[in-house]
Short mmCIF file of C-alpha atoms in Angstrom, two decimals:
data_model
loop_
_atom_site.label_atom_id
_atom_site.label_comp_id
_atom_site.label_asym_id
_atom_site.label_seq_id
_atom_site.Cartn_x
_atom_site.Cartn_y
_atom_site.Cartn_z
CA MET M 240 158.69 93.36 76.67
CA ALA M 241 156.19 94.05 79.60
CA ALA M 242 156.71 90.65 80.85
CA ILE M 243 160.75 90.55 79.90
CA VAL M 244 161.16 93.22 82.46
CA THR M 245 158.57 92.23 85.53
CA GLY M 246 160.32 88.48 85.19
CA LEU M 247 163.95 90.10 84.54
CA ILE M 248 164.05 92.61 87.95
CA PRO M 249 163.32 90.09 89.87
CA ILE M 250 166.48 87.65 88.76
CA LEU M 251 168.38 91.14 89.18
CA HIS M 252 167.63 91.60 92.96
CA THR M 253 168.02 87.69 93.41
CA ALA M 254 171.22 87.75 92.18
CA VAL M 255 172.42 90.50 94.07
CA ASP M 256 171.72 88.43 97.10
CA ALA M 257 172.86 85.71 95.98
CA ALA M 258 176.29 85.81 94.68
CA THR M 259 178.92 84.61 97.95
CA THR M 260 181.20 87.41 95.89
CA ASN M 261 181.05 91.50 96.37
CA TYR M 262 183.02 94.62 94.65
CA LYS M 263 183.07 97.82 94.80
CA GLY M 264 180.22 99.30 93.32
CA ARG M 265 178.51 95.97 92.25
CA THR M 266 174.64 97.21 93.18
CA ALA M 267 175.16 100.24 92.44
CA TRP M 268 176.10 98.41 88.57
CA PHE M 269 172.86 96.77 89.08
CA GLY M 270 170.73 99.28 89.88
CA PHE M 271 171.87 100.87 86.74
CA LEU M 272 170.06 97.56 84.41
CA CYS M 273 167.15 97.63 86.26
CA ILE M 274 166.33 101.38 85.88
CA ARG M 275 168.37 100.90 82.11
CA LEU M 276 165.57 98.07 81.66
CA VAL M 277 162.50 100.08 82.70
CA THR M 278 162.79 103.60 80.86
CA LEU M 279 163.63 101.41 77.57
CA PHE M 280 160.38 99.29 78.58
CA ILE M 281 158.96 103.03 78.47
CA ALA M 282 160.86 104.68 75.38
CA GLU M 283 160.19 101.79 73.44
CA MET M 284 156.46 102.37 73.54
CA PRO M 285 155.78 104.96 70.76
CA TRP M 286 158.21 103.73 68.81
CA PHE M 287 156.46 100.12 68.41
CA LYS M 288 153.70 101.95 65.63
CA LEU M 289 156.34 104.52 63.08
CA ASN M 290 155.96 102.20 60.76
CA SER M 291 151.90 103.12 60.86
CA ASP M 292 151.99 106.67 62.23
CA PHE M 293 154.24 107.71 59.35
CA SER M 294 152.05 109.64 56.60
CA CYS M 295 152.03 110.56 53.93
CA ILE M 296 149.29 113.44 50.94
CA ILE M 297 148.56 109.69 48.74
CA THR M 298 147.34 107.01 50.80
CA LYS M 299 148.70 105.76 53.55
CA ASP M 300 148.90 101.81 53.16
CA SER M 301 150.31 102.49 49.79
CA ILE M 302 153.40 100.95 48.28
CA CYS M 303 154.70 104.36 47.36
CA THR M 304 154.38 105.58 51.42
CA ARG M 305 156.17 102.51 52.78
CA ALA M 306 159.00 102.93 50.51
CA CYS M 307 159.18 106.43 50.93
CA PHE M 308 159.14 105.41 55.26
CA ASN M 309 162.00 102.98 53.48
CA GLN M 310 163.90 105.60 52.60
CA HIS M 311 163.72 107.81 55.81
CA PHE M 312 163.95 105.27 57.70
CA ASP M 313 166.24 102.42 57.25
CA LYS M 314 168.09 102.11 60.28
CA PRO M 315 166.88 99.99 63.13
CA VAL M 316 165.71 101.37 66.18
CA ILE M 317 164.21 99.09 68.90
CA MET M 318 166.86 96.43 67.62
CA ALA M 319 169.36 98.91 68.13
CA TRP M 320 168.43 99.78 71.60
CA ASN M 321 167.67 96.61 72.26
CA TYR M 322 171.20 95.23 71.54
CA ILE M 323 173.13 98.29 73.21
CA PHE M 324 171.27 96.76 76.34
CA ILE M 325 172.43 93.50 75.83
CA LEU M 326 175.98 94.30 75.80
CA PHE M 327 176.12 96.55 78.54
CA ILE M 328 174.51 92.91 80.47
CA LEU M 329 177.43 91.77 79.10
CA THR M 330 179.72 94.26 80.71
CA VAL M 331 177.97 93.72 84.05
CA LEU M 332 178.94 89.67 83.70
CA LEU M 333 182.32 90.28 83.14
CA MET M 334 183.34 91.21 85.92
CA GLU M 335 181.51 88.82 88.05
CA LEU M 336 183.08 85.87 85.85
CA PHE M 337 186.22 88.03 87.11
CA THR M 338 185.27 87.88 90.94
CA ALA M 339 184.10 84.53 90.92
CA HIS M 340 186.62 82.94 89.35
CA LEU M 341 188.44 84.85 92.15
CA TYR M 342 187.08 83.16 94.47
CA SER M 343 187.01 79.44 92.40
CA VAL M 344 190.89 80.21 93.03
CA LEU M 345 191.07 80.96 96.20
CA ALA M 346 188.34 77.55 97.63
CA LYS M 347 190.84 75.17 95.47
CA SER M 348 194.06 76.96 97.53
CA SER M 349 194.33 76.34 101.28
CA ARG M 350 194.78 78.88 104.20
CA ASP M 351 198.37 79.99 104.06
CA SER M 352 198.24 80.62 99.43
CA LYS M 353 194.62 82.20 100.39
CA GLU M 354 195.69 84.50 102.51
CA SER M 355 199.45 85.41 99.97
CA LEU M 356 196.29 86.28 97.48
CA GLY M 357 195.27 88.66 99.38
CA GLU M 358 193.20 89.91 96.25
CA LEU M 359 189.42 88.69 97.78
CA LYS M 360 188.70 88.79 102.19
CA SER M 361 186.12 87.82 103.99
CA VAL M 362 183.61 89.43 105.52
CA SER M 363 181.37 88.21 108.02
CA ASP M 364 177.66 88.74 108.00
CA PRO M 365 176.31 90.22 111.13
CA GLY M 366 172.31 88.39 109.59
CA ASN M 367 174.09 84.91 110.10
CA SER M 368 177.09 84.42 111.69
CA THR M 369 177.71 80.87 109.78
CA VAL M 370 178.15 83.06 106.58
CA GLY M 371 180.43 85.10 105.31
CA MET M 372 181.17 86.68 101.63
CA LYS M 373 183.69 87.24 99.98
CA ILE M 374 184.23 90.58 99.26
CA LEU M 375 187.31 91.91 96.53
CA ASP M 376 190.07 93.37 97.80
CA MET M 377 191.62 96.04 95.56
CA HIS M 378 194.53 97.44 97.66
CA GLN M 379 195.97 93.28 96.76
CA SER M 380 195.96 92.86 93.95
CA LYS M 381 196.61 95.83 90.41
CA ASN M 382 195.28 93.01 87.72
CA SER M 383 192.46 93.38 90.03
CA VAL M 384 192.38 96.73 89.25
CA PHE M 385 193.14 96.46 86.09
CA LEU M 386 190.33 94.16 84.88
CA TYR M 387 187.59 96.95 86.64
CA LEU M 388 188.97 99.58 85.14
CA PHE M 389 189.00 97.60 81.63
CA SER M 390 185.12 96.34 82.53
CA ILE M 391 183.52 99.74 83.72
CA VAL M 392 185.85 101.74 80.74
CA MET M 393 183.93 98.92 78.08
CA ARG M 394 181.02 99.92 79.88
CA VAL M 395 181.48 103.56 79.23
CA LEU M 396 182.17 103.04 75.78
CA VAL M 397 178.84 101.05 75.29
CA GLU M 398 177.07 104.56 76.39
CA ILE M 399 179.18 106.63 74.08
CA TRP M 400 177.19 104.47 71.33
CA PHE M 401 174.21 104.33 71.66
CA VAL M 402 174.07 107.92 72.48
CA TYR M 403 175.49 108.17 69.16
CA ILE M 404 172.65 106.19 68.01
CA LEU M 405 170.00 108.31 69.47
CA LEU M 406 171.42 111.50 68.78
CA TYR M 407 172.15 110.33 64.61
CA TRP M 408 170.00 108.35 63.38
CA ASN M 409 166.96 108.53 65.88
CA MET M 410 166.97 112.50 67.24
CA SER M 411 167.80 113.89 63.86
CA LYS M 412 165.08 112.10 61.73
CA LEU M 413 162.40 113.54 63.92
CA ASN M 414 163.97 116.71 63.91
CA GLN M 415 163.73 117.17 60.08
CA GLY M 416 159.69 117.28 60.69
CA VAL M 417 158.42 116.74 56.78
CA PHE M 418 160.63 114.01 54.58
CA ILE M 419 159.81 114.93 51.36
CA CYS M 420 159.96 111.41 48.91
CA LYS M 421 160.87 112.46 45.23
CA SER M 422 159.93 110.38 42.20
CA TYR M 423 163.05 109.72 40.60
CA THR M 424 163.94 107.83 43.92
CA THR M 425 160.93 106.18 44.89
CA GLY M 426 159.50 105.59 40.99
CA CYS M 427 156.13 107.47 43.09
CA PRO M 428 155.55 110.69 42.43
CA ASP M 429 156.79 113.31 44.33
CA GLN M 430 155.04 113.38 48.10
CA GLU M 431 155.15 115.57 51.13
CA CYS M 432 155.22 112.42 54.72
CA LEU M 433 154.96 113.12 58.46
CA VAL M 434 155.42 111.48 61.64
CA SER M 435 152.78 111.70 64.15
CA GLY M 436 153.25 111.86 68.12
CA SER M 437 156.94 113.29 67.84
CA ALA M 438 156.59 114.99 71.51
CA GLU M 439 156.48 111.68 72.15
CA LYS M 440 159.29 109.95 71.01
CA SER M 441 161.40 112.71 71.16
CA MET M 442 160.61 112.68 75.07
CA SER M 443 161.46 109.13 75.25
CA ILE M 444 165.23 110.00 73.43
CA TYR M 445 165.54 112.60 76.35
CA ALA M 446 164.76 109.91 78.85
CA LEU M 447 167.17 106.68 77.50
CA LEU M 448 169.24 109.85 76.61
CA SER M 449 169.60 111.09 80.31
CA ILE M 450 170.65 107.92 81.48
CA SER M 451 173.32 107.14 78.93
CA VAL M 452 175.06 110.40 80.47
CA LEU M 453 174.12 109.36 84.15
CA VAL M 454 175.75 106.68 83.42
CA ILE M 455 178.85 107.92 81.91
CA ILE M 456 179.45 110.86 84.20
CA SER M 457 178.55 107.94 87.27
CA HIS M 458 181.61 105.70 85.62
CA GLY M 459 183.55 108.35 85.40
CA VAL M 460 183.75 109.47 88.36
CA PHE M 461 184.11 106.16 89.34
CA CYS M 462 186.76 105.46 86.98
CA VAL M 463 188.48 107.93 88.32
CA HIS M 464 188.64 107.44 91.71
CA LEU M 465 188.87 103.94 91.32
CA ILE M 466 192.52 105.37 89.25
CA GLY M 467 193.33 107.63 92.56
CA HIS M 468 192.51 105.67 95.82
CA TYR M 469 193.29 102.18 94.48
CA MET M 470 196.40 102.74 93.38
CA PHE M 471 197.84 105.29 95.27
CA ASN M 472 196.79 102.69 98.35
CA THR M 473 198.12 99.97 96.18
CA HIS M 474 201.61 101.63 95.83
CA THR M 475 201.52 102.89 99.20
CA VAL M 476 201.17 99.50 100.39
CA ASP M 477 204.28 98.37 98.31
CA SER M 478 206.20 100.68 98.95
CA TYR M 479 205.92 100.39 103.06
CA ASN M 480 206.55 96.41 102.51
CA VAL M 481 209.37 96.98 100.34
#
């Protein structure tokens, strides 16, 4: 996991710098990816040895202890977190593919067609007069705004799902304190079990929750700004053109 963290952050930074298209909030979305990746790496550390941290009254390595562990921790923890992160990346790539498609369409069209489409506009780079950047102009196309809103809403839904997993899959288990396994459910004697390092595990969940809440709030604010600014301005521009 450490190799993945150290390897993906430069890749994400290079992807942002090397891309020929840009749009509002693009740097922030890639920034959230990097923050989530680092936080996910740190938060997973206390959960790597969850099986060995689970101990009961009887012998720690006995079959009964493992049966009790499987009974209470029947949902994946780290795999679910990583899967949610992959979904978050896919929502960002959705907008990247959309802007890349627009750029390829305009590159194949004539100069007059580019001006009529008006969805991308060239901005000269002050540091290099020969290299330009294509910026998505959402004032000229409601379809661009709708697809951008769709990608943001998908991102928020993914985060809400992640918050649900953290609260109802992970935190609820840690709040139990003592895990009781009855003989009729495991075929073993009645026993009480505990999970060591619960404070570190709880802190890791709080860290992930804070990042998720930050993402949800920032995306919600940006979504409201997008609707109120771009949609209203687009409607005003269309009125003037008529």
